[in-house]
Every structure is written in structure tokens, then in C-alpha cells.
Short mmCIF file of C-alpha atoms and ligand atoms in Angstrom, two decimals:
data_model
loop_
_atom_site.label_atom_id
_atom_site.label_comp_id
_atom_site.label_asym_id
_atom_site.label_seq_id
_atom_site.Cartn_x
_atom_site.Cartn_y
_atom_site.Cartn_z
CA UNK X 1 -34.97 -0.90 -46.05
CA UNK X 2 -36.86 -4.01 -45.11
CA UNK X 3 -40.27 -4.75 -46.53
CA UNK X 4 -43.34 -3.95 -44.80
CA UNK X 5 -43.86 -6.08 -41.65
CA UNK X 6 -40.50 -8.31 -42.55
CA UNK X 7 -38.11 -8.57 -39.54
CA UNK X 8 -35.12 -6.60 -39.99
CA UNK X 9 -32.14 -8.33 -40.73
CA UNK X 10 -29.89 -6.45 -38.85
CA UNK X 11 -29.59 -6.79 -35.00
CA UNK X 12 -30.52 -3.78 -33.07
CA UNK X 13 -28.25 -4.59 -30.43
CA UNK X 14 -25.47 -2.29 -31.71
CA UNK X 15 -27.50 0.84 -30.42
CA UNK X 16 -28.87 -0.39 -27.22
CA UNK X 17 -27.96 2.13 -24.77
CA UNK X 18 -26.50 -0.39 -22.48
CA UNK X 19 -23.43 1.40 -21.34
CA UNK X 20 -22.74 3.79 -18.32
CA UNK X 21 -20.57 6.71 -17.74
CA UNK X 22 -19.06 8.84 -14.80
CA UNK X 23 -18.01 12.41 -15.83
CA UNK X 24 -16.35 15.04 -13.37
CA UNK X 25 -18.49 18.10 -13.98
CA UNK X 26 -16.59 20.36 -12.55
CA UNK X 27 -12.37 21.07 -12.55
CA UNK X 28 -11.51 17.58 -11.42
CA UNK X 29 -10.89 15.67 -8.14
CA UNK X 30 -14.70 15.11 -8.12
CA UNK X 31 -14.54 11.50 -6.39
CA UNK X 32 -14.87 10.02 -9.45
CA UNK X 33 -12.86 6.67 -8.63
CA UNK X 34 -15.32 5.95 -5.42
CA UNK X 35 -18.32 6.14 -7.75
CA UNK X 36 -16.89 3.99 -10.62
CA UNK X 37 -15.98 1.65 -7.76
CA UNK X 38 -19.51 1.63 -6.98
CA UNK X 39 -21.04 1.37 -10.16
CA UNK X 40 -18.41 -1.36 -11.62
CA UNK X 41 -20.58 -4.27 -10.39
CA UNK X 42 -22.43 -5.92 -13.21
CA UNK X 43 -20.34 -4.13 -15.84
CA UNK X 44 -17.92 -6.44 -18.04
CA UNK X 45 -15.33 -3.69 -18.62
CA UNK X 46 -14.52 -0.54 -17.06
CA UNK X 47 -12.71 1.74 -19.65
CA UNK X 48 -10.85 5.13 -19.68
CA UNK X 49 -11.01 7.05 -22.59
CA UNK X 50 -9.43 10.16 -22.17
CA UNK X 51 -6.41 11.88 -19.85
CA UNK X 52 -3.22 10.37 -18.57
CA UNK X 53 -1.31 10.12 -15.49
CA UNK X 54 -2.52 13.63 -14.64
CA UNK X 55 -5.39 12.02 -13.19
CA UNK X 56 -5.38 10.94 -9.79
CA UNK X 57 -8.32 9.15 -8.19
CA UNK X 58 -7.97 7.49 -4.69
CA UNK X 59 -10.37 5.16 -3.61
CA UNK X 60 -10.81 3.82 -0.07
CA UNK X 61 -11.64 0.09 0.63
CA UNK X 62 -12.01 -1.06 4.10
CA UNK X 63 -10.19 1.49 5.17
CA UNK X 64 -7.28 0.85 2.66
CA UNK X 65 -6.36 3.71 0.13
CA UNK X 66 -5.82 3.14 -3.07
CA UNK X 67 -4.35 5.77 -5.31
CA UNK X 68 -4.77 5.06 -8.93
CA UNK X 69 -3.53 7.15 -11.74
CA UNK X 70 -3.98 5.16 -15.27
CA UNK X 71 -5.18 2.23 -13.94
CA UNK X 72 -9.59 2.03 -14.44
CA UNK X 73 -10.90 2.43 -10.78
CA UNK X 74 -12.91 -0.82 -11.66
CA UNK X 75 -9.87 -2.69 -10.94
CA UNK X 76 -10.81 -3.00 -7.39
CA UNK X 77 -13.56 -5.16 -8.18
CA UNK X 78 -12.83 -7.97 -9.61
CA UNK X 79 -14.91 -9.77 -12.36
CA UNK X 80 -14.36 -6.82 -14.70
CA UNK X 81 -12.04 -6.06 -17.17
CA UNK X 82 -9.54 -2.96 -16.85
CA UNK X 83 -9.29 -1.13 -20.49
CA UNK X 84 -7.22 1.90 -21.13
CA UNK X 85 -8.55 3.06 -24.28
CA UNK X 86 -6.86 4.52 -27.32
CA UNK X 87 -8.00 8.28 -26.46
CA UNK X 88 -5.65 7.83 -23.35
CA UNK X 89 -1.94 8.88 -23.26
CA UNK X 90 0.15 6.34 -21.78
CA UNK X 91 3.31 6.56 -19.36
CA UNK X 92 4.19 2.74 -19.54
CA UNK X 93 6.62 3.56 -16.68
CA UNK X 94 3.82 5.23 -14.12
CA UNK X 95 1.35 1.49 -15.80
CA UNK X 96 4.03 -0.71 -14.54
CA UNK X 97 4.78 1.03 -11.27
CA UNK X 98 0.66 1.02 -10.77
CA UNK X 99 0.43 -2.35 -11.79
CA UNK X 100 3.13 -3.67 -9.61
CA UNK X 101 1.66 -1.51 -6.76
CA UNK X 102 -2.04 -2.94 -6.95
CA UNK X 103 -0.34 -6.66 -7.31
CA UNK X 104 1.25 -5.91 -4.08
CA UNK X 105 -1.65 -4.77 -2.07
CA UNK X 106 -3.30 -8.07 -3.41
CA UNK X 107 -5.61 -6.78 -6.48
CA UNK X 108 -5.94 -9.02 -9.37
CA UNK X 109 -4.32 -7.15 -12.67
CA UNK X 110 -4.67 -9.75 -15.28
CA UNK X 111 -7.23 -8.12 -16.61
CA UNK X 112 -5.83 -4.71 -17.28
CA UNK X 113 -5.64 -4.08 -20.97
CA UNK X 114 -4.35 -1.16 -22.61
CA UNK X 115 -5.20 0.06 -26.73
CA UNK X 116 -2.61 -0.53 -29.35
CA UNK X 117 -3.55 2.76 -30.41
CA UNK X 118 -3.15 4.46 -27.46
CA UNK X 119 -0.27 7.06 -27.50
CA UNK X 120 2.80 6.75 -25.25
CA UNK X 121 4.23 9.46 -23.32
CA UNK X 122 7.86 9.60 -23.57
CA UNK X 123 10.42 10.99 -21.30
CA UNK X 124 10.88 13.98 -23.42
CA UNK X 125 7.38 14.91 -23.38
CA UNK X 126 7.60 15.06 -19.56
CA UNK X 127 10.88 17.24 -19.54
CA UNK X 128 8.72 19.52 -22.42
CA UNK X 129 5.81 19.77 -20.12
CA UNK X 130 8.24 21.31 -17.10
CA UNK X 131 10.50 23.46 -19.30
CA UNK X 132 7.32 25.15 -21.00
CA UNK X 133 5.61 25.80 -17.58
CA UNK X 134 8.93 27.18 -15.96
CA UNK X 135 10.05 29.33 -19.23
CA UNK X 136 6.44 30.99 -19.30
CA UNK X 137 6.45 31.72 -16.09
CA UNK X 138 9.70 32.35 -15.34
CA UNK X 139 11.68 33.74 -18.69
CA UNK X 140 8.44 35.23 -20.34
CA UNK X 141 6.37 36.61 -17.53
CA UNK X 142 3.32 34.60 -18.97
CA UNK X 143 0.64 32.57 -16.99
CA UNK X 144 1.35 29.20 -16.98
CA UNK X 145 -1.32 26.32 -17.10
CA UNK X 146 -0.26 24.96 -13.90
CA UNK X 147 0.21 21.31 -15.30
CA UNK X 148 0.51 18.34 -13.72
CA UNK X 149 3.77 18.19 -15.09
CA UNK X 150 2.83 14.55 -16.50
CA UNK X 151 3.98 15.11 -20.09
CA UNK X 152 0.10 15.24 -20.98
CA UNK X 153 0.19 18.50 -23.69
CA UNK X 154 3.23 17.52 -25.68
CA UNK X 155 2.18 13.76 -25.96
CA UNK X 156 -1.03 15.06 -27.49
CA UNK X 157 0.64 17.18 -29.16
CA UNK X 158 2.73 14.57 -30.91
CA UNK X 159 -0.44 12.61 -31.51
CA UNK X 160 -1.74 15.24 -33.69
CA UNK X 161 1.61 16.18 -35.35
CA UNK X 162 1.28 12.69 -36.11
CA UNK X 163 4.94 11.50 -37.80
CA UNK X 164 7.11 11.44 -34.64
CA UNK X 165 4.43 9.64 -32.10
CA UNK X 166 4.86 6.28 -30.56
CA UNK X 167 1.68 4.40 -30.10
CA UNK X 168 1.52 1.70 -27.24
CA UNK X 169 1.73 -0.69 -30.27
CA UNK X 170 4.77 0.48 -31.72
CA UNK X 171 6.47 -0.60 -28.75
CA UNK X 172 6.34 -4.42 -29.94
CA UNK X 173 7.81 -2.91 -33.37
CA UNK X 174 11.78 -2.21 -33.21
CA UNK X 175 12.31 -0.58 -36.33
CA UNK X 176 9.58 1.74 -36.91
CA UNK X 177 10.22 1.83 -32.88
CA UNK X 178 13.42 3.58 -33.81
CA UNK X 179 12.11 5.76 -36.29
CA UNK X 180 9.77 7.28 -34.61
CA UNK X 181 12.08 8.11 -31.83
CA UNK X 182 14.56 9.17 -34.17
CA UNK X 183 12.16 11.99 -35.71
CA UNK X 184 10.71 12.83 -32.59
CA UNK X 185 14.36 13.74 -31.39
CA UNK X 186 15.31 15.77 -34.17
CA UNK X 187 12.41 18.57 -33.30
CA UNK X 188 12.53 18.25 -29.40
CA UNK X 189 16.64 18.51 -29.21
CA UNK X 190 16.73 21.96 -30.26
CA UNK X 191 13.85 22.71 -27.91
CA UNK X 192 15.11 21.40 -24.75
CA UNK X 193 18.58 22.22 -25.37
CA UNK X 194 17.31 26.00 -25.16
CA UNK X 195 14.86 25.27 -22.44
CA UNK X 196 16.16 22.63 -20.36
CA UNK X 197 20.11 22.71 -20.75
CA UNK X 198 20.11 20.22 -17.73
CA UNK X 199 17.85 17.33 -19.31
CA UNK X 200 20.03 14.63 -21.04
CA UNK X 201 18.62 11.39 -20.52
CA UNK X 202 15.40 12.20 -22.21
CA UNK X 203 17.23 13.29 -25.61
CA UNK X 204 19.73 9.83 -25.77
CA UNK X 205 17.77 7.91 -28.94
CA UNK X 206 19.46 4.07 -27.52
CA UNK X 207 18.62 4.88 -23.64
CA UNK X 208 15.12 5.89 -24.85
CA UNK X 209 15.02 3.16 -27.67
CA UNK X 210 16.37 0.26 -25.15
CA UNK X 211 13.76 1.92 -22.61
CA UNK X 212 11.07 1.60 -24.51
CA UNK X 213 11.44 -1.87 -26.08
CA UNK X 214 11.80 -2.77 -22.27
CA UNK X 215 8.36 -1.36 -21.69
CA UNK X 216 6.55 -2.91 -24.63
CA UNK X 217 8.31 -6.44 -23.69
CA UNK X 218 6.65 -6.36 -20.08
CA UNK X 219 3.36 -5.08 -21.37
CA UNK X 220 3.28 -7.16 -24.28
CA UNK X 221 0.32 -9.15 -23.38
CA UNK X 222 -1.84 -6.51 -22.16
CA UNK X 223 -1.51 -4.31 -25.58
CA UNK X 224 -4.65 -5.14 -27.61
CA UNK X 225 -6.99 -3.67 -30.05
CA UNK X 226 -9.21 -2.28 -27.62
CA UNK X 227 -11.86 -1.02 -29.96
CA UNK X 228 -12.89 -4.67 -31.41
CA UNK X 229 -12.39 -6.31 -28.10
CA UNK X 230 -15.07 -3.46 -26.56
CA UNK X 231 -17.52 -4.26 -29.45
CA UNK X 232 -17.44 -7.97 -29.30
CA UNK X 233 -18.17 -7.05 -25.43
CA UNK X 234 -21.27 -5.43 -26.89
CA UNK X 235 -22.17 -7.89 -29.47
CA UNK X 236 -22.19 -10.61 -26.50
CA UNK X 237 -24.69 -8.01 -24.94
CA UNK X 238 -22.56 -7.02 -22.12
CA UNK X 239 -22.27 -3.64 -20.30
CA UNK X 240 -19.61 -1.12 -20.22
CA UNK X 241 -18.45 1.44 -17.70
CA UNK X 242 -16.84 4.30 -19.30
CA UNK X 243 -14.63 6.36 -16.18
CA UNK X 244 -13.70 9.88 -17.30
CA UNK X 245 -10.88 11.83 -15.75
CA UNK X 246 -10.19 15.23 -15.26
CA UNK X 247 -13.17 16.73 -16.00
CA UNK X 248 -15.77 19.02 -17.80
CA UNK X 249 -14.41 22.33 -17.19
CA UNK X 250 -10.75 21.16 -18.27
CA UNK X 251 -12.05 19.55 -21.40
CA UNK X 252 -10.08 21.35 -23.96
CA UNK X 253 -12.94 22.34 -26.12
CA UNK X 254 -15.75 22.73 -23.84
CA UNK X 255 -13.65 24.02 -20.87
CA UNK X 256 -11.94 27.27 -19.49
CA UNK X 257 -9.39 27.17 -22.56
CA UNK X 258 -6.13 27.88 -21.80
CA UNK X 259 -6.22 26.54 -18.41
CA UNK X 260 -7.44 22.80 -19.10
CA UNK X 261 -6.18 19.44 -19.73
CA UNK X 262 -5.37 18.50 -23.58
CA UNK X 263 -7.97 16.02 -23.91
CA UNK X 264 -12.10 15.98 -23.88
CA UNK X 265 -12.52 15.48 -20.40
CA UNK X 266 -16.39 15.52 -20.65
CA UNK X 267 -18.49 12.95 -21.83
CA UNK X 268 -18.35 14.13 -25.46
CA UNK X 269 -14.79 12.29 -25.61
CA UNK X 270 -16.01 8.77 -24.88
CA UNK X 271 -16.73 7.97 -28.30
CA UNK X 272 -13.47 9.08 -29.92
CA UNK X 273 -11.58 7.96 -27.01
CA UNK X 274 -12.54 4.47 -26.55
CA UNK X 275 -14.69 3.52 -30.19
CA UNK X 276 -17.86 3.10 -29.03
CA UNK X 277 -20.43 5.22 -30.01
CA UNK X 278 -22.41 7.74 -28.22
CA UNK X 279 -25.79 6.29 -28.59
CA UNK X 280 -24.26 3.50 -26.47
CA UNK X 281 -24.41 5.52 -23.50
CA UNK X 282 -27.87 5.55 -21.77
CA UNK X 283 -26.60 6.47 -18.18
CA UNK X 284 -24.08 9.70 -17.41
CA UNK X 285 -23.75 9.80 -14.10
CA UNK X 286 -22.14 13.36 -13.57
CA UNK X 287 -20.02 13.77 -10.20
CA UNK X 288 -19.84 17.32 -8.41
CA UNK X 289 -18.63 18.01 -5.01
CA UNK X 290 -20.49 19.69 -2.51
CA UNK X 291 -18.26 22.87 -3.45
CA UNK X 292 -15.46 23.88 -5.75
CA UNK X 293 -11.80 22.99 -6.29
CA UNK X 294 -9.37 23.68 -8.72
CA UNK X 295 -5.85 22.98 -8.88
CA UNK X 296 -3.48 24.94 -11.39
CA UNK X 297 -4.06 28.41 -12.74
CA UNK X 298 -7.35 29.49 -14.45
CA UNK X 299 -10.57 31.66 -13.43
CA UNK X 300 -12.24 30.42 -10.43
CA UNK X 301 -15.10 32.74 -9.38
CA UNK X 302 -16.17 31.25 -6.35
CA UNK X 303 -12.91 30.88 -5.28
CA UNK X 304 -12.31 31.59 -1.25
CA UNK X 305 -9.08 32.63 0.07
CA UNK X 306 -10.13 32.82 4.21
CA UNK X 307 -10.30 30.40 6.78
CA UNK X 308 -13.53 29.24 5.50
CA UNK X 309 -11.32 28.07 2.64
CA UNK X 310 -8.54 27.05 4.43
CA UNK X 311 -11.13 24.68 7.11
CA UNK X 312 -12.67 23.61 4.03
CA UNK X 313 -9.24 22.07 2.43
CA UNK X 314 -8.37 20.45 5.50
CA UNK X 315 -11.57 18.91 6.29
CA UNK X 316 -11.63 17.84 2.61
CA UNK X 317 -7.96 16.61 2.25
CA UNK X 318 -8.13 19.05 -0.76
CA UNK X 319 -4.25 17.99 -1.72
CA UNK X 320 -3.73 16.73 -5.27
CA UNK X 321 -3.19 12.91 -5.59
CA UNK X 322 -0.95 13.55 -8.33
CA UNK X 323 1.30 16.34 -7.19
CA UNK X 324 0.47 17.22 -3.52
CA UNK X 325 -0.49 20.51 -4.75
CA UNK X 326 -3.13 22.33 -1.77
CA UNK X 327 -5.93 22.54 -4.29
CA UNK X 328 -7.92 26.26 -4.37
CA UNK X 329 -11.31 25.85 -2.60
CA UNK X 330 -14.59 27.95 -3.38
CA UNK X 331 -18.26 27.67 -2.99
CA UNK X 332 -20.42 25.67 -4.99
CA UNK X 333 -20.74 26.93 -8.37
CA UNK X 334 -24.56 26.48 -9.81
CA UNK X 335 -24.28 28.36 -12.81
CA UNK X 336 -21.19 26.32 -13.97
CA UNK X 337 -22.68 22.98 -12.72
CA UNK X 338 -25.88 23.31 -14.85
CA UNK X 339 -23.71 24.28 -18.01
CA UNK X 340 -21.68 21.10 -17.50
CA UNK X 341 -24.92 19.10 -16.67
CA UNK X 342 -26.50 19.83 -20.16
CA UNK X 343 -22.95 19.55 -21.92
CA UNK X 344 -22.66 16.08 -21.19
CA UNK X 345 -26.30 15.23 -21.35
CA UNK X 346 -25.78 14.24 -17.30
CA UNK X 347 -28.91 11.96 -16.58
CA UNK X 348 -28.19 11.99 -12.65
CA UNK X 349 -25.72 13.45 -10.35
CA UNK X 350 -23.67 12.16 -7.12
CA UNK X 351 -23.00 14.58 -4.95
CA UNK X 352 -19.88 14.23 -3.40
CA UNK X 353 -17.87 15.03 0.08
CA UNK X 354 -21.02 16.67 1.65
CA UNK X 355 -19.64 15.68 5.11
CA UNK X 356 -16.95 18.08 4.56
CA UNK X 357 -18.91 20.99 5.07
CA UNK X 358 -20.50 20.23 8.67
CA UNK X 359 -19.60 22.73 11.46
CA UNK X 360 -19.89 25.55 8.71
CA UNK X 361 -22.95 28.45 10.04
CA UNK X 362 -23.79 29.46 6.82
CA UNK X 363 -23.28 27.85 3.04
CA UNK X 364 -23.15 29.83 -0.05
CA UNK X 365 -23.76 28.70 -3.83
CA UNK X 366 -23.63 30.64 -6.49
CA UNK X 367 -26.43 31.32 -8.63
CA UNK X 368 -25.82 33.80 -11.04
CA UNK X 369 -23.20 35.84 -12.35
CA UNK X 370 -22.49 39.70 -12.50
CA UNK X 371 -20.92 40.75 -15.72
CA UNK X 372 -19.93 44.81 -16.44
CA UNK X 373 -23.28 44.93 -14.16
CA UNK X 374 -25.49 42.98 -15.79
CA UNK X 375 -26.99 39.91 -14.12
CA UNK X 376 -26.53 36.70 -16.04
CA UNK X 377 -27.47 33.20 -15.44
CA UNK X 378 -25.26 31.23 -17.99
CA UNK X 379 -21.74 29.93 -17.73
CA UNK X 380 -18.74 31.29 -19.92
CA UNK X 381 -15.91 28.89 -20.59
CA UNK X 382 -13.80 31.80 -21.87
CA UNK X 383 -11.46 32.22 -19.41
CA UNK X 384 -11.14 36.02 -20.17
CA UNK X 385 -14.68 36.93 -19.24
CA UNK X 386 -14.96 34.34 -16.78
CA UNK X 387 -11.90 36.09 -14.72
CA UNK X 388 -13.99 39.40 -14.59
CA UNK X 389 -17.47 37.70 -13.60
CA UNK X 390 -18.52 38.63 -9.83
CA UNK X 391 -20.67 35.49 -8.00
CA UNK X 392 -24.01 36.41 -6.99
CA UNK X 393 -24.46 33.84 -4.06
CA UNK X 394 -27.65 32.77 -1.87
CA UNK X 395 -26.98 31.98 1.37
CA UNK X 396 -28.61 28.78 2.86
CA UNK X 397 -28.12 27.80 7.26
CA UNK X 398 -25.26 25.22 7.70
CA UNK X 399 -25.48 22.28 9.55
CA UNK X 400 -23.63 21.34 12.67
CA UNK X 401 -24.00 17.90 12.72
CA UNK X 402 -21.26 14.86 11.62
CA UNK X 403 -22.93 13.23 8.72
CA UNK X 404 -20.28 10.08 8.50
CA UNK X 405 -22.54 7.70 9.73
CA UNK X 406 -26.02 8.60 7.38
CA UNK X 407 -26.61 5.99 4.99
CA UNK X 408 -30.27 7.49 4.18
CA UNK X 409 -31.45 10.87 2.71
CA UNK X 410 -33.55 10.71 5.68
CA UNK X 411 -31.16 10.74 8.45
CA UNK X 412 -29.37 13.60 6.74
CA UNK X 413 -30.25 17.42 8.96
CA UNK X 414 -33.09 19.18 7.29
CA UNK X 415 -30.56 21.93 6.26
CA UNK X 416 -28.46 19.47 4.48
CA UNK X 417 -31.52 18.36 2.83
CA UNK X 418 -32.44 21.68 1.67
CA UNK X 419 -28.96 22.55 0.41
CA UNK X 420 -29.13 19.04 -1.84
CA UNK X 421 -32.50 20.32 -3.25
CA UNK X 422 -31.17 23.39 -3.87
CA UNK X 423 -28.40 21.79 -5.85
CA UNK X 424 -30.77 19.64 -7.72
CA UNK X 425 -32.93 22.06 -8.57
CA UNK X 426 -30.24 24.42 -10.04
CA UNK X 427 -28.70 21.70 -12.10
CA UNK X 428 -31.82 20.15 -13.71
CA UNK X 429 -30.80 16.45 -13.11
CA UNK X 430 -31.46 14.07 -10.01
CA UNK X 431 -29.15 13.44 -7.10
CA UNK X 432 -29.29 10.11 -6.83
CA UNK X 433 -25.69 9.61 -4.76
CA UNK X 434 -24.67 11.45 -1.71
CA UNK X 435 -21.01 11.18 -0.24
CA UNK X 436 -20.49 11.40 3.46
CA UNK X 437 -16.97 10.09 3.57
CA UNK X 438 -14.40 8.34 2.02
CA UNK X 439 -15.10 5.23 2.51
CA UNK X 440 -17.13 3.12 0.25
CA UNK X 441 -19.61 2.19 2.41
CA UNK X 442 -20.22 6.19 3.22
CA UNK X 443 -22.62 6.63 0.43
CA UNK X 444 -26.48 7.39 0.56
CA UNK X 445 -28.37 6.02 -2.26
CA UNK X 446 -31.12 7.89 -3.23
CA UNK X 447 -34.03 8.08 -6.37
CA UNK X 448 -33.45 12.15 -5.69
CA UNK X 449 -33.89 14.22 -3.14
CA UNK X 450 -36.29 16.99 -4.07
CA UNK X 451 -38.38 15.62 -7.25
CA UNK X 452 -36.77 17.05 -10.10
CA UNK X 453 -36.77 15.11 -13.08
CA UNK X 454 -36.90 11.25 -12.64
CA UNK X 455 -34.03 8.45 -12.71
CA UNK X 456 -33.83 6.06 -15.66
P1 IMP F 1 -2.44 18.72 -17.51
O1 IMP F 1 -3.32 18.08 -17.54
O2 IMP F 1 -1.29 18.61 -16.40
O3 IMP F 1 -1.49 19.72 -18.88
O4 IMP F 1 -2.80 20.03 -16.45
C1 IMP F 1 -3.69 20.97 -17.30
C2 IMP F 1 -4.46 21.81 -15.87
O5 IMP F 1 -5.77 20.23 -15.91
C3 IMP F 1 -4.10 22.09 -14.97
O6 IMP F 1 -4.57 23.05 -14.32
C4 IMP F 1 -3.85 20.50 -13.86
O7 IMP F 1 -3.75 20.68 -12.33
C5 IMP F 1 -5.34 20.20 -14.65
N1 IMP F 1 -5.55 18.86 -14.02
C6 IMP F 1 -5.28 17.94 -14.73
N2 IMP F 1 -5.65 16.83 -14.72
C7 IMP F 1 -6.62 16.83 -13.27
C8 IMP F 1 -7.15 16.06 -12.66
O8 IMP F 1 -7.57 14.96 -12.41
N3 IMP F 1 -7.89 16.94 -11.41
C9 IMP F 1 -7.98 18.01 -11.13
N4 IMP F 1 -6.70 19.17 -11.98
C10 IMP F 1 -6.16 18.52 -12.78
#
């Protein structure tokens, strides 16, 4: 401890909360990519910390749509680095494909870097993902998770298993790489031969080795110690922006398990998935759609299986960016939103896709649940309990107008303002951005709409 009156010899720079994060508050596909793209200017690096190619971010710039799975959305803003952190599981085949497509679209990808500690999604992980889902549903009659089939779960399982996992840095170490692949195959082969007898290439040791060495050669200059790099940025006083993939209710610890993804997709995963301590993050922007969607299996209390759901799906183009699957649609669940806001320590909310609700006579908001005849206002991520809750709704008037041209809160119809204010009130955090269309420009920036809390 420094003596009283003396200045501390240690720079306080190391704890300044100079970083921001963008995180999904629902079951994914909230439009995080667009918000990251908007917030990117002024940040030295945009950092992915979880998930893999299961994520699908689409950003529209100047009418041109860019589909991203592994590369952070910040790549569309020149001048900042795009970092794939250690917590991500990387399918190098997909990464290379994305880099090629982006470069062909005129995007500068020279600053895309990937952690040497990020784990590699190998072809046998994808085969196992598909085989497990098929076996659960068809042979065992047990509810499958409805994964994206991108090998995410098996790759994270291999990471925790340790002895047979391949990390990005291993792609540059031939002998070590060969050993890891051999170890993995010793355990994968019996499983895949039983459950996916048609899979052969993913079990061919020589082919896997040659393929992986080829990835290493192509990605060599991008594979670095990203944790050290991020700390160098922080020491230089730079700001970083963390980009969450998937979303809070899919978080492996805090989501609706087992119908979740395999990483900490909430903001709680940032520190472990990047090496940057959490007290560095002062601004956490939670992204919520103006309604609810979900892809894959699992409970969804406010699900709509009627014409209103179909209408929202079509207007919102609610089909998976990664798999093309139609998304399940529901009324906005404020009970779940409040849970996600608290869990992440959200400092502000971006409400996206509000325009999609235009033209509906009335709008419903789920304000509490009924469980076994009892009214509760707290969320439970326990899938079995959540499956049995009955949503209690508040009904608000709808708005007929097309919101696509609105650029300020004042220009919004009063019914839309009332809808937003009710959400802000329930979530307990200010809504500072409102999406009224897919384009970068179709965003209303507002300090807050109803006067809950304060920004900044
Ligand atoms: P996995 O991440 O492919 O293992 O899939 C697990 C569950 O998470 C499935 O229900 C997927 O549909 C869902 N999921 C994973 N990533 C996303 C995403 O980015 N958006 C929406 N759903 C996702």
C-alpha cells in the first residue's frame, strides 16, 4: 500500500472501464450485427468471445447485405481490428470462405486476427453434431436440441476433454497436430461408425491432417496471442467493443438448458472468452427484438402459432441466417427480458425490428407467468418449469404506420411510443436505440423514451 499522500506507482489504466459490449437478450437473432456496426467507430478492436459459425449476423450497408458467421461485424467499418477471441470455436473452412467472400465484396480483411488458443471445429465435430441430433430424434425418441449442425457442442466438449482437442495454434505444429487428430479419432471412430456409418472423410486421419495443415498455412499470419494484443490496446488507452454471439437465453449456464448453445453467450462470458477482466466493461448494450423469436427446440412461453405469428415471420424475414430454418415467433416476453437485463448488467437497450409490428391492431406484452395457479413475475431458465408456465398479457393498441422513415422518437406514432415506454419500464434499463428497418440508417438514437434510469 502506498504511504498516505503518495501517488500509487501502479497505473490505474488497467481498471478503467473503457470497453463496451453488445449482447443478445433473447434466443438470438436480435440484430446484434447492426448495433455492433453502429457502435464500432471509435473502438480499436471488435472482439468475438464465444460461439462459432452457429451465429449468423447480417448487416445491411447501403442496401448491400453482408452475412457474417465468424468474422466480427466490425469488419465492415474500416480502421478497427476484428478479433476472434480464445472463447470462440473456429471452423477454419468457414472462416476462409467468409474472408474470401468479404474480400470479393471489397471489404478490407487484413485486420482480422484469431486467437492461437481458440479451438478448432474439426470435420468430425460437425459429423458428430448431426449424428447425435439424428440419433436422439429418430432412434431414441428423445427431444433433440435442434442445433445448427455446425459442430459447436462437440468442439466445446473436446475442449473440456483436453487430450484430443486442436487449437488454432496447433495448426502450425505438424507433429503435435497429428497426435491430437489421432487421439480424437480413437474415440470418435466407434461413435461415428455406430451412428453415422456414411461418414468417411471425417475419419480419414491423413486427409484430416493434410486439410488442417493447409488451413494453418493459409491462416498463419492471422493466428496470434489475442489476449496479449488486447491488453496492449488497453495499456495504450484504446477502447474495445465485445460482440456477443447467440444470446443470453442460450447461455450454457444461465439459459434454458439443455436447449441452449455450448458457450457463455451472455456478457458473463466476455472475461473468460477474451482474457479481458470484466471491470473493464462499462457499457453493456443489450439487444432485444420488439417481439420474441427462437430457432430449434425448447420452451417459449409466448409462442404464436397462428396467422399473427406467420405475418411477423414474413415481415421480419425470420428465417435463420445460418440454417435457413423458419424461426418460431412470439409476443415479447418482458419476464424473460428483465431476467436478461439483470444477468448481463445491461446499461442500455437497443430495441430492434419495431417496424415489423406495424399494421397489427393490437400488441401483447407478457408481463408475468402463471405457474400451478400462482402468478409469478420472475423468470425461470429451468426448461421443465418454463415449459409449463402460462403467459399473462397486457394488451396495447397497435400502430398502422410504416415506421421505416422515422428518424427520431418524436416522429414515432404515439402507440409505438407507448409500447416502447412499457418495455423500458419493465426492463429497468433505458432504450437508447430503436431499429425501424434493416439499413444502417434506419435507426433512431434516443437518450431514453420514458424516463427510466439514465444513460451513461
Ligand atoms: P448450437 O449452438 O448449434 O449447438 O445450437 C444450439 C441451440 O442454439 C439451437 O436451438 C440453435 O438453434 C440455437 N442457436 C445457436 N446459435 C444461434 C444464433 O445465433 N441464433 C439463434 N439461435 C441459435
